Coordinates of C-alpha atoms and ligand atoms in Angstrom, one line a residue:
X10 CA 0.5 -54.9 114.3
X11 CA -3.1 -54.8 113.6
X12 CA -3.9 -51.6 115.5
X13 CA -0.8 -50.2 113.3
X14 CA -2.1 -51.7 109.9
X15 CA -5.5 -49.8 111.0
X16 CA -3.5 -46.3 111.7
X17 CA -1.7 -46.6 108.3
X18 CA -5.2 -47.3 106.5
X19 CA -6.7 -44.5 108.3
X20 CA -3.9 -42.2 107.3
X21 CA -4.0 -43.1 104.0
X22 CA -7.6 -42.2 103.7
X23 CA -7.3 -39.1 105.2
X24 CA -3.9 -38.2 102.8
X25 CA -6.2 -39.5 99.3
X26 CA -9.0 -37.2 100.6
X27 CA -6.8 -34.2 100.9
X28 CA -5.6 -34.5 97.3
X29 CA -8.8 -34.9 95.7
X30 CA -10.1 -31.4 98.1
X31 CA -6.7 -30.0 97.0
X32 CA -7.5 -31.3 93.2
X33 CA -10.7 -29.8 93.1
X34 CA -9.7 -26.4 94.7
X35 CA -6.9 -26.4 92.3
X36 CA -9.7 -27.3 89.4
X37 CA -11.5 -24.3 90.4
X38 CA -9.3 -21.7 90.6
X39 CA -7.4 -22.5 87.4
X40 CA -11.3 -22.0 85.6
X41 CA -12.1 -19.2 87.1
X42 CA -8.6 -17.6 86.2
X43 CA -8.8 -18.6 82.7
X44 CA -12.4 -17.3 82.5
X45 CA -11.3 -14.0 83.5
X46 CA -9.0 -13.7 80.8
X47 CA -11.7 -15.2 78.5
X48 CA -9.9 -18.4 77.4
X49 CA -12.6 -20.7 78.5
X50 CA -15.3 -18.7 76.4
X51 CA -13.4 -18.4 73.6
X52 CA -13.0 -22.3 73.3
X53 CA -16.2 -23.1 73.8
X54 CA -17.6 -20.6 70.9
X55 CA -16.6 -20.4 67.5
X56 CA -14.9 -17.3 66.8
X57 CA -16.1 -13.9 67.2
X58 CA -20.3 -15.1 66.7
X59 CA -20.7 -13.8 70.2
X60 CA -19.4 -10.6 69.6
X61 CA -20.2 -9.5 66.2
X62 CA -24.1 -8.6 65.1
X63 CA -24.0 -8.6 61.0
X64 CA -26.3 -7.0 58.5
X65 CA -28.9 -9.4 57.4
X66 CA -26.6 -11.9 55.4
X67 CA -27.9 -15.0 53.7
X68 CA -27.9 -17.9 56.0
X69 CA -25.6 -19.9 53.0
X70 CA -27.6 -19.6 50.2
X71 CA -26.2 -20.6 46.9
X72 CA -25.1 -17.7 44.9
X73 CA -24.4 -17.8 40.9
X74 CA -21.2 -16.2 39.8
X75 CA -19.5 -15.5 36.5
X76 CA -19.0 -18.5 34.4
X77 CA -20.8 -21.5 34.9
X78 CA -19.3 -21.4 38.5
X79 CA -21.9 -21.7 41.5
X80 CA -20.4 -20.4 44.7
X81 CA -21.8 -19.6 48.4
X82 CA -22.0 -16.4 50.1
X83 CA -18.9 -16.4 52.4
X84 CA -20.0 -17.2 56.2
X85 CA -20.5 -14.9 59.1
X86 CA -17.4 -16.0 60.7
X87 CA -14.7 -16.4 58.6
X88 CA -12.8 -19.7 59.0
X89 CA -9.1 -18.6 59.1
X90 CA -9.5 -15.7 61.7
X91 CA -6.7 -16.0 64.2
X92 CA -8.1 -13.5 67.1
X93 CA -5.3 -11.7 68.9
X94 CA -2.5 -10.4 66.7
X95 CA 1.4 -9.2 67.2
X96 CA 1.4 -5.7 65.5
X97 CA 5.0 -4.1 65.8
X98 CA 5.6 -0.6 64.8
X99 CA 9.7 -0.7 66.2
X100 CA 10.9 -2.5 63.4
X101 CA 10.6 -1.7 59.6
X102 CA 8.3 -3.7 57.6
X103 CA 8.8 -4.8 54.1
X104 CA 5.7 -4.7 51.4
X105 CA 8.0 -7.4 49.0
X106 CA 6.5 -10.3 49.9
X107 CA 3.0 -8.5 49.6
X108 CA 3.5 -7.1 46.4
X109 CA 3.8 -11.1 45.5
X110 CA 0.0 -11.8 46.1
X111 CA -1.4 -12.4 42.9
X112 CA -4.5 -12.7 44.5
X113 CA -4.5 -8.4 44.5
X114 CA -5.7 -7.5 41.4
X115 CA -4.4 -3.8 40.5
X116 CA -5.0 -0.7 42.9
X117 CA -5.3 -3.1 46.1
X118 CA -8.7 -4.8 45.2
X119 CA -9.0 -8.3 46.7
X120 CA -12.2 -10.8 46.4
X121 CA -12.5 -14.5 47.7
X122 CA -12.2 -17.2 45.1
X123 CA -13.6 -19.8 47.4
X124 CA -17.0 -17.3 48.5
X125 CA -18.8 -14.6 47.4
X126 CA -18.8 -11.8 49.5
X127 CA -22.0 -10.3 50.3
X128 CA -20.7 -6.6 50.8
X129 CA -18.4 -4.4 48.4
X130 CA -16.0 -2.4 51.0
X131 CA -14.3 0.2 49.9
X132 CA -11.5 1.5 52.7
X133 CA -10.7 4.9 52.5
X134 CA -7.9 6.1 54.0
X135 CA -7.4 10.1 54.1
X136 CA -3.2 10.6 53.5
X137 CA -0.9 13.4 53.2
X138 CA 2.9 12.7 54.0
X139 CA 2.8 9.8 56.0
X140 CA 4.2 7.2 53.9
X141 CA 5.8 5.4 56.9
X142 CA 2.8 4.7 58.5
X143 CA 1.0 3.4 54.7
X144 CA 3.4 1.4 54.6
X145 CA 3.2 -0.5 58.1
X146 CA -0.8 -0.1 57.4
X147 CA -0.5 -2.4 53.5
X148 CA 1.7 -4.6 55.5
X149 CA -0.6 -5.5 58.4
X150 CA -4.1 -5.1 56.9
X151 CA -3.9 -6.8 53.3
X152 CA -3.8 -10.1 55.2
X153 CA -6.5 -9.1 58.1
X154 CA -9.0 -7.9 55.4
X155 CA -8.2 -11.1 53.3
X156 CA -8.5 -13.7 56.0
X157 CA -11.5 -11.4 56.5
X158 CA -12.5 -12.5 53.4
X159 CA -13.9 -9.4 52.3
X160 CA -14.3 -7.6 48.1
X161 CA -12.3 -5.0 49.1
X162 CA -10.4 -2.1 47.6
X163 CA -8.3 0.2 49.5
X164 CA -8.3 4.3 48.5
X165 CA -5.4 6.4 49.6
X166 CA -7.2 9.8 49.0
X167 CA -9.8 12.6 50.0
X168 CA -13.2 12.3 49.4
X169 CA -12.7 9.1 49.3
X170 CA -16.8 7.9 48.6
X171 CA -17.4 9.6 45.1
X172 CA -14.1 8.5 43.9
X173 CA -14.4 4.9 45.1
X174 CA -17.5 4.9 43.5
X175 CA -16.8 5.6 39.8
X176 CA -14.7 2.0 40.1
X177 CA -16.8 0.0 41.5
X178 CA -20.2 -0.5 42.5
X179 CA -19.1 -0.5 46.4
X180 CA -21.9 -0.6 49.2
X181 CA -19.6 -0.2 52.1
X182 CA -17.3 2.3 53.4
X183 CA -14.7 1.9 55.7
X184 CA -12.8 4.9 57.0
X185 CA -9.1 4.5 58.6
X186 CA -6.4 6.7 59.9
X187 CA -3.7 5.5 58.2
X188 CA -1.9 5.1 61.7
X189 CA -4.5 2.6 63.0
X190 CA -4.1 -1.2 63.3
X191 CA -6.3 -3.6 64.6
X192 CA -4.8 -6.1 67.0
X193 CA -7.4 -8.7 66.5
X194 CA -8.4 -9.9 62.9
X195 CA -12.4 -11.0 64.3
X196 CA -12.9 -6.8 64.3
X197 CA -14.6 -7.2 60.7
X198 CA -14.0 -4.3 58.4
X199 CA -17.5 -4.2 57.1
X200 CA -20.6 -2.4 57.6
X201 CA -23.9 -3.7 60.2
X202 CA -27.3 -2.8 60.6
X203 CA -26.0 0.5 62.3
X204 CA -23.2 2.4 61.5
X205 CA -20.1 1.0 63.0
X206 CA -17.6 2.3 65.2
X207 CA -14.3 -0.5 65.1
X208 CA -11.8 1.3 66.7
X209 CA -13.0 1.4 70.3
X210 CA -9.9 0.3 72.2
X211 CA -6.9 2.5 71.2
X212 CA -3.5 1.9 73.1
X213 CA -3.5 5.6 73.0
X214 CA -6.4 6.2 75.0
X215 CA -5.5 3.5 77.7
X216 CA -7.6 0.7 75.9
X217 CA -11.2 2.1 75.7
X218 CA -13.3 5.4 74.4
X219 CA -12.4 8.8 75.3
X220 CA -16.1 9.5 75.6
X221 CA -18.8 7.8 74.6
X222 CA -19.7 9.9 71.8
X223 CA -16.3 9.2 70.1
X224 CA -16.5 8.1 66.6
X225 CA -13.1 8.4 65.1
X226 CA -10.3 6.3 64.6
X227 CA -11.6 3.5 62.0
X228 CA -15.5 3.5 61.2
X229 CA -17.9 1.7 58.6
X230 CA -21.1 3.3 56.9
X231 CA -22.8 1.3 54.5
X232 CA -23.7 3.5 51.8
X233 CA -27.5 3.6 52.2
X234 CA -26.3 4.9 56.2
X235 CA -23.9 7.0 54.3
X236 CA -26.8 8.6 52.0
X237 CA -28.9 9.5 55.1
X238 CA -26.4 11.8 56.5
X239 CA -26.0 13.5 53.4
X240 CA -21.7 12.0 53.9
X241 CA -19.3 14.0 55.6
X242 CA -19.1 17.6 56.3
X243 CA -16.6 19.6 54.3
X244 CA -15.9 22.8 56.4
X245 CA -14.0 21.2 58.9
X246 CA -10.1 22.6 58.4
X247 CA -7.3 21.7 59.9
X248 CA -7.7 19.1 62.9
X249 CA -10.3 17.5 65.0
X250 CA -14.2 17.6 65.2
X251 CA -15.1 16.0 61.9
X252 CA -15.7 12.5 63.3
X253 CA -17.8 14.5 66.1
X254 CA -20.0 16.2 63.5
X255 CA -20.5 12.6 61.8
X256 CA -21.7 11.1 65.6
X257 CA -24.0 14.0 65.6
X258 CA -25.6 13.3 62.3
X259 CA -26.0 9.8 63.1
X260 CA -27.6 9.8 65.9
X261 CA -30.3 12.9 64.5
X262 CA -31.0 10.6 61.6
X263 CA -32.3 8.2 64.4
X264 CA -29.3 5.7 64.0
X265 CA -26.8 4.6 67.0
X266 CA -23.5 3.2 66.9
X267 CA -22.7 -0.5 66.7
X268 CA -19.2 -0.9 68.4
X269 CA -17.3 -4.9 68.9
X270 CA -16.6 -6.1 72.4
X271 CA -13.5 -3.9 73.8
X272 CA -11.1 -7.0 73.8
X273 CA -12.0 -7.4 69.9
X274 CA -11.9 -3.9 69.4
X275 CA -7.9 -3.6 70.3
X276 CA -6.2 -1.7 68.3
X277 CA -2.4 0.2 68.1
X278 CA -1.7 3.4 67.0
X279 CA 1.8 4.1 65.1
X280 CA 3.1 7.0 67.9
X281 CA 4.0 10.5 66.0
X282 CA 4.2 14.1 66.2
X283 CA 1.2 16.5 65.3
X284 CA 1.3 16.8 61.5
X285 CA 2.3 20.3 60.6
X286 CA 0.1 22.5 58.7
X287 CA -2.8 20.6 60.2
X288 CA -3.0 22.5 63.4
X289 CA -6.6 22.1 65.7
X290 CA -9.3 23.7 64.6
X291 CA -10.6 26.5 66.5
X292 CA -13.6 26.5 65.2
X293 CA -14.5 22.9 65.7
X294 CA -16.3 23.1 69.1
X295 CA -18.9 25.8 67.6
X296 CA -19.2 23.9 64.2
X297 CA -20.1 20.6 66.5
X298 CA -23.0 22.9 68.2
X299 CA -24.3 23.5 65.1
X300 CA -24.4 20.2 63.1
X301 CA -28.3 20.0 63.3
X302 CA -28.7 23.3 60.9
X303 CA -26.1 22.6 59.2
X304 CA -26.1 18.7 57.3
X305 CA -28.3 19.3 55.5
X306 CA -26.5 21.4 53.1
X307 CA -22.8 20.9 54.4
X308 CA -21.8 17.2 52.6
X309 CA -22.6 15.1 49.8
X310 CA -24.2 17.8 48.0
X311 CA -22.2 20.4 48.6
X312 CA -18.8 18.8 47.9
X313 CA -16.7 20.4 45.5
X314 CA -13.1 19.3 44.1
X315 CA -11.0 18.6 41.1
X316 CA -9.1 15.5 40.8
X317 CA -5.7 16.1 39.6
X318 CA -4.1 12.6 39.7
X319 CA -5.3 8.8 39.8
X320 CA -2.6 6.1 40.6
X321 CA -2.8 2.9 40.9
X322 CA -0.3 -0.2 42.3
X323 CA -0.6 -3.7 43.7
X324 CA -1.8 -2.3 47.1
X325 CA -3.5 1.0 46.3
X326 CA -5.4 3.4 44.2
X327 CA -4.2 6.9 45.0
X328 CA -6.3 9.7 44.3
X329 CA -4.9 13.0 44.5
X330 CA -7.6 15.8 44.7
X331 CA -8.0 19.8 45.0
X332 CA -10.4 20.6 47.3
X333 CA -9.7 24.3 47.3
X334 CA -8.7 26.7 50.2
X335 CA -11.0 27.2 53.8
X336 CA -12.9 30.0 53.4
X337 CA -11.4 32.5 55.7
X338 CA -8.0 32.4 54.0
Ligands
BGC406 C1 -11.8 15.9 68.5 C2 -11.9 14.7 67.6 C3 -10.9 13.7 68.0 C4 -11.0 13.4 69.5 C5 -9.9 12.4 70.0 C6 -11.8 15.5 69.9 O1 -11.6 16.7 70.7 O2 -12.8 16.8 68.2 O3 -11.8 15.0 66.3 O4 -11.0 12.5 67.3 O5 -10.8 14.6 70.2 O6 -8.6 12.8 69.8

């Protein structure tokens, strides 16, 4: 009875040791497989500080605003990001319950009441006969770019950066396709010590950069980077190569690119056929070659257009302009 008393002990033992083993292996595997998908590191840090390097804002100073009200610059990380999004281009979306926020002020300009935001961003999104896409691109990023809690306004037009301008004193640009959305809100639509690239993960291109030069998609200047490569060229027609030009004036004005961590910079493109009467540019590869002669008089300076019609709406300013005809034709 004894000797079996002392089996059964011994068994027991050896059955409590092989759970805990089997606990602890179990333990291990289930942290190293959460790791990999980056679920442990994103409970242990607050949102996005690991990822995203900011241009030199206030540590929370107070900040005087109009009236007698005394507000604080808005944080680094704003408190009601929610990381990964669900952006669906299969269904329609309705802008109804947008057009509702009485927090947009007319032409799609939005500030924080409970901060004050440091930068003035003015998105800029070059348009022509894609009001599909503007639509599914108000109905997604209003609310990113307000939980961003950014003083925004957004500009449906070309040469975007004068005209924003003549509104408001802005000191950041963003530039968008209008088929581009971000999947994850902590990809901050707002200019950094370098010029920013945000859109570095496109579904399109398998999730990462075509090359490593690649600078279009969605990108942020602030206007003092925007100065220093005298803007955007202007004799790019038709597509492709403008957003190579700007990489190439960047980096011969001695700046590089500041790009978020790939699984931040997610983002889905709305799937569509080329545009017609915006067929590649022949002459893109050449002008690219040549960018060092010619910024310094192709941009800012140069520009040339008439404005022919302003609108504005809850979600947008629309700027309708004639920029004349390329010169070949
Ligand atoms: C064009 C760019 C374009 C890129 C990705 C390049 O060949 O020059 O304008 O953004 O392809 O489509």
């Amino acid at each position: 009875m004894a000797e079996l008393h002392g089996n059964f002990s011994l068994l027991h033992r050896a059955c409590t040791l092989l759970v805990a083993v089997c606990i602890l292996h179990l333990s291990v595997v289930i942290f190293f497989y959460l790791r990999t998908y980056n679920i442990v590191a994103r409970v242990q840090t607050p949102v996005a500080s690991q990822y995203i390097t900011t241009t030199s804002v206030p540590t929370t100073p107070e900040v005087a605003t109009e009236g007698n009200k005394t507000l604080q610059y808005c944080p680094n990380t704003p408190p009601k990001l929610e990381g990964p999004l669900y952006v669906d281009f299969s269904e329609p979306v309705k802008l109804e319950g947008i057009m509702k926020n009485t927090r947009l002020a007319l032409g799609g300009h939005f500030r924080p009441s409970e901060c004050v935001s440091e930068q003035k961003v003015a998105v800029i999104i070059p348009f022509r006969d894609r009001e599909q896409h503007l639509k599914y691109w108000l109905f997604y990023m209003h609310p990113i770019l307000q939980r961003q809690q950014l003083d925004y306004g957004v500009y449906i037009i070309e040469q975007g950066y004068m005209e924003a301008l003549k509104e408001y004193d802005y000191n950041c640009f963003v530039f968008s396709d209008v088929d581009l959305i971000p999947v994850d809100d902590r990809n901050i639509y707002k200019c950094y010590d370098q010029p920013r690239h945000l859109s570095v993960a496109m579904d399109k291109f398998g999730f990462r950069l075509p090359y490593n030069e690649y600078f279009g998609g969605v990108s942020s200047l602030s206007k003092e980077q925007y100065l220093k490569i005298n803007g955007f060229p202007n004799n790019y027609w038709g597509w492709g190569g403008e957003d190579d030009d700007v990489y190439n004036r960047l980096t011969f004005r001695g700046m590089s690119i500041s790009r978020p961590d790939h699984q931040i910079g997610r983002c889905k493109m709305i799937r569509h056929a080329r545009d017609k009467l915006n067929e590649p540019n022949p002459h893109r590869f050449s002008r690219i070659s040549q960018t060092k002669q010619t910024m310094e008089k192709d941009g800012i300076n140069s520009l040339s257009y008439s404005v022919m019609s302003w609108e504005k709406n809850r979600l947008y300013t629309k700027v309708v302009v004639d920029i004349g005809k390329p010169p070949h034709l």
